[in-house]
Each structure stands twice: as C-alpha cells, then as structure tokens.
Short mmCIF file of C-alpha atoms in Angstrom, two decimals:
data_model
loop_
_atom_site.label_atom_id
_atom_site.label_comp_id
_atom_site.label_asym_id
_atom_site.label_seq_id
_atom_site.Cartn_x
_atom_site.Cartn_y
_atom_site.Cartn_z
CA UNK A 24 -10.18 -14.87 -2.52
CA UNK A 25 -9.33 -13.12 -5.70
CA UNK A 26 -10.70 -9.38 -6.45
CA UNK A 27 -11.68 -8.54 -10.13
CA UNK A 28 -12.13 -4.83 -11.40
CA UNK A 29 -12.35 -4.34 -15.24
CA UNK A 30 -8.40 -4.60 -16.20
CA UNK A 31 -7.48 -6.28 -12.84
CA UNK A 32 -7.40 -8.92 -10.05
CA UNK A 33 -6.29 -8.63 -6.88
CA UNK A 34 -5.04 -11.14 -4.74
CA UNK A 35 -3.06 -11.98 -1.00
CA UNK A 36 0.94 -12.76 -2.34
CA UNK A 37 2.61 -15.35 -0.79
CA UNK A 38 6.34 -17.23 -0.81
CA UNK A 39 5.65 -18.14 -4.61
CA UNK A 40 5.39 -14.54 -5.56
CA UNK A 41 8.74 -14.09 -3.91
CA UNK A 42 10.80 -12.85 -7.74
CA UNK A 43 8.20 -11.40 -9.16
CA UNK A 44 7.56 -9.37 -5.91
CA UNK A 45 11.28 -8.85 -5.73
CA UNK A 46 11.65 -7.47 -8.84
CA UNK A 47 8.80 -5.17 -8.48
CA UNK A 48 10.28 -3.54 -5.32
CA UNK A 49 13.80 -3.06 -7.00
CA UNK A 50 12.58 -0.22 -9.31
CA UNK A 51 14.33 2.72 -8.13
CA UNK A 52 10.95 4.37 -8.02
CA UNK A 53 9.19 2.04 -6.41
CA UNK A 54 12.38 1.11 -3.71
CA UNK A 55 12.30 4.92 -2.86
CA UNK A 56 8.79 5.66 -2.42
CA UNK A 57 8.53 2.73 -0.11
CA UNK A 58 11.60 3.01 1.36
CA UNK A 59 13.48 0.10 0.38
CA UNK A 60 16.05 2.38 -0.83
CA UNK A 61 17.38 2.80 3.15
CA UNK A 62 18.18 -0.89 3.51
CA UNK A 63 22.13 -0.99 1.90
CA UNK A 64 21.94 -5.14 2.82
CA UNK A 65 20.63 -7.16 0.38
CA UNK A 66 19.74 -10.44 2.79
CA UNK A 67 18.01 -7.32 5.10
CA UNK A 68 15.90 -6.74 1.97
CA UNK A 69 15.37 -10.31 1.14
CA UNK A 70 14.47 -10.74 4.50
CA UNK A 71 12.08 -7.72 4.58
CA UNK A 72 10.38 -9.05 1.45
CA UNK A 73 9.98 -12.26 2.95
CA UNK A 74 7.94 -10.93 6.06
CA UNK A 75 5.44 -8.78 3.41
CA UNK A 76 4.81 -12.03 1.65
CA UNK A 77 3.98 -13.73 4.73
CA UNK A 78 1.54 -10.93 6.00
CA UNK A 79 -2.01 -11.80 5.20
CA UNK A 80 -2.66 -8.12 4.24
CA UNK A 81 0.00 -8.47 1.38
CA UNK A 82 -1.88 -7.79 -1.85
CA UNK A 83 -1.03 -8.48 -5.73
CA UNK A 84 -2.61 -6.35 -8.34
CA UNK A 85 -2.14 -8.20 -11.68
CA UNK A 86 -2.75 -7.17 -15.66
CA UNK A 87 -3.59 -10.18 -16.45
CA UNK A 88 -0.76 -12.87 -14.99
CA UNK A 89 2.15 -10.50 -14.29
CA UNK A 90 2.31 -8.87 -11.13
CA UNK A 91 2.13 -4.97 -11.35
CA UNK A 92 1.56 -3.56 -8.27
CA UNK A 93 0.57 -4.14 -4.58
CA UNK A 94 -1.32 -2.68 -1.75
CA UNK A 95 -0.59 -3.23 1.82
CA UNK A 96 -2.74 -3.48 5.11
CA UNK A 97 -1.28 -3.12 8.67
CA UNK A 98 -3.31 -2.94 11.91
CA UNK A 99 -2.38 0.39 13.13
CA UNK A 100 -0.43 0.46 16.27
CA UNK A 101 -2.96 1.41 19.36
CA UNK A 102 -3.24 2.01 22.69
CA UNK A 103 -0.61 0.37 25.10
CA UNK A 104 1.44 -0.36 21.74
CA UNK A 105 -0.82 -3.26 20.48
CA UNK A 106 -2.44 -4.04 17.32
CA UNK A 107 -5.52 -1.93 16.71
CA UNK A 108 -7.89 -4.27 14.52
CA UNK A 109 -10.21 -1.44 13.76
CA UNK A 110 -7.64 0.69 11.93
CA UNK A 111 -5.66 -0.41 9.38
CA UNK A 112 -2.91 1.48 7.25
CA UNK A 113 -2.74 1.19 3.50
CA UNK A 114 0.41 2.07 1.52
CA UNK A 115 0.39 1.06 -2.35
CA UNK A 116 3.09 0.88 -5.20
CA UNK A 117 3.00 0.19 -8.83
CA UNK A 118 5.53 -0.86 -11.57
CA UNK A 119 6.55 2.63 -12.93
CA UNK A 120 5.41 1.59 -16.39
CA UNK A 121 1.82 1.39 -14.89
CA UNK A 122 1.69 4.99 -13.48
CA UNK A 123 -0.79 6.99 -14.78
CA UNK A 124 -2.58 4.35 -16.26
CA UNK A 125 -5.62 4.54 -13.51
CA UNK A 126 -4.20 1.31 -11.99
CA UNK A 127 -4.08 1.92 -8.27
CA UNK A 128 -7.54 4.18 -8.19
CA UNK A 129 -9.30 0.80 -9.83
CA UNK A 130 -7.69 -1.61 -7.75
CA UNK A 131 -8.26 0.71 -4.66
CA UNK A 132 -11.56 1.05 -5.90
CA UNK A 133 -12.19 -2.65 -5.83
CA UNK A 134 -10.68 -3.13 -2.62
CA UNK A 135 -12.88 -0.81 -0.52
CA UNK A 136 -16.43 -3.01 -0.50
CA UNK A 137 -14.43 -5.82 0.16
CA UNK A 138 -12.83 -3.94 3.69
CA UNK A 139 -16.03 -2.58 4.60
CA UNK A 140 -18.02 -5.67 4.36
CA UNK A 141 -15.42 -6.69 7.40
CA UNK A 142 -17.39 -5.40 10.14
CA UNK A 143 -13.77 -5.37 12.72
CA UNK A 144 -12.51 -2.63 10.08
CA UNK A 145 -13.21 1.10 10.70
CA UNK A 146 -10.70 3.07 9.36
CA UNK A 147 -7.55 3.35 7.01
CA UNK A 148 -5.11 5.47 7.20
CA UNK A 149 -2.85 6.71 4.45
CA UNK A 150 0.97 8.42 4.66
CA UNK A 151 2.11 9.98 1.37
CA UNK A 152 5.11 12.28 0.95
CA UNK A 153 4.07 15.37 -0.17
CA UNK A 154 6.19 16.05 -3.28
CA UNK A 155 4.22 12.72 -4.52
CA UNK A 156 1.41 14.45 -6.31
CA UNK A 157 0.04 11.63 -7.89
CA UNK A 158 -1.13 9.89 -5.00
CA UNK A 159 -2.14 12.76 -3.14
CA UNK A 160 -4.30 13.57 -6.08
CA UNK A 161 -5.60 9.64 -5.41
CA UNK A 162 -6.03 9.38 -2.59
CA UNK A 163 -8.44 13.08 -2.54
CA UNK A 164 -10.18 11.13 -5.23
CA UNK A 165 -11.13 8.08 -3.14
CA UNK A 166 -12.19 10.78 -0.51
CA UNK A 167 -9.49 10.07 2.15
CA UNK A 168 -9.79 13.49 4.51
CA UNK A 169 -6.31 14.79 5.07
CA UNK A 170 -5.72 14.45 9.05
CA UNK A 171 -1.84 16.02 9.33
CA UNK A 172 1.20 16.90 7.92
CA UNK A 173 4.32 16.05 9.42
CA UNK A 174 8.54 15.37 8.77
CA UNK A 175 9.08 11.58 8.35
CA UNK A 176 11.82 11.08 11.24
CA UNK A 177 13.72 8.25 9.44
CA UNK A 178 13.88 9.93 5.68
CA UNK A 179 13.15 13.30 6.50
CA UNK A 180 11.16 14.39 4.08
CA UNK A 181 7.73 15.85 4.60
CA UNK A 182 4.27 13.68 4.66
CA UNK A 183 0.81 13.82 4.60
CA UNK A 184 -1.22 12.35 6.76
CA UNK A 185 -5.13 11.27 5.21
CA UNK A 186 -8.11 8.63 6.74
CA UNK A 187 -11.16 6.99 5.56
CA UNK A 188 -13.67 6.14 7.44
CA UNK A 189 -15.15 2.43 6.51
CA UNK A 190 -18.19 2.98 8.64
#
C-alpha cells in the first residue's frame, strides 16, 4: 500500500531499495542522527541496512521517484522483554537537502490515519536528542506530549522522550 500527501508517497522499502537506501543513510547528518555513525564496519552496516529493509515497518518517503527520507516503526519492547504490539516507536530521517522543506511533518502527517485505523496500535513513542531542534519543534507540532528526558547510554548525549496516543 502506497501513502500519498500533496508532494509525497510513502511506501514499505524492501531489498530493491537497498542503494538508494544506502546512500541515504551515508549522509554524515543523517548517519549521526541515527546512529550509523557508531558502526566503524562497513559489512556491520550493510548488514544493519539489510535487516531495516526487511522490517515491514521500514518506510520510503519519495519526491516523486527518488527516495528522500524514511520513517521507522518498531513494536516497543514490553513486559517480560517481548514485543508490545500496542506501542510502537517511530524514528524518522531525511536527505539533508530536504530539511526544512516541511517534508517529514507531511509525510508524518499522512502516516497517522493510516496507524490509527489499525485498531492493535495505541501508542508511538518518539526519542529525539535534544540539541535537535528541528524535530523537537515537529514532533510538538504533531502533538506528541513530552514523557522524559534522559542521557542516551550508548552515545551519551541527552534525549527527549515524547508519545502519542492513537486512541
């Protein structure tokens, strides 16, 4: 199933998307805000990739046919360790050249009937690191609540901590 906003579609990536997907996550930006930076090995990273592409909740956001961004959706970990299918976490990224452009709000935007027409889905949460003021500013604007703020343990720089309630 393909999304359409006005400027937009978004769609699940696959194996095919591999080097366009690839490419997208080796902008120094976009590799630090989602922390590809921290893998040195570049079969680790292929690897890594890989595993996104194969995840259903892998999503595309294209300008037309070139890939510009994607969102992600996890299950949240839950009680006794397993995957929570009520909750969900969303992280996001877009092609530098895209940022400020409205992109991710629209696409976002679009997204958000789509999750809460899937009556399993209650929640999303969203981690940002605080010195990103763009995306805080986003997602205060798609009326996430902030929950907590806390020190990332594996980068050590502070986050933010917001949810939206789906129903």
């Amino acid at each position: 199933m393909t999304i359409y906003t006005k400027r937009l579609a978004i769609r699940r990536l696959d194996l095919n998307d591999y080097t366009e997907y690839a490419a997208l996550t080796a902008h120094k930006e976009v590799a630090s805000g989602a922390g590809f930076d921290l893998i040195s090995n570049p079969q680790m990273i292929q690897s890594a990739l890989k595993r996104q592409l194969k995840a259903s909740g892998t999503l595309g956001i294209f300008r037309g046919s070139k890939l510009i961004g994607a969102i992600l959706l996890f299950e949240r970990v839950g009680r006794g360790g397993r995957p929570d299918p009520n909750h969900f976490e969303i992280s996001y990224f877009l092609a530098p050249d895209c940022w400020h452009t409205g992109y991710m709000s629209e696409a976002i935007t679009g997204l958000l009937p789509v999750l809460r027409s899937a009556s399993e889905i209650r929640s999303l949460i969203a981690e940002v690191f605080t010195d990103n003021q763009q995306s805080l500013a986003l997602l205060k604007r798609l009326h996430f609540r902030f929950k907590a703020e806390l020190r990332d343990p594996i980068v050590g720089r502070r986050k933010a901590i917001f949810e939206l309630e789906l129903k």
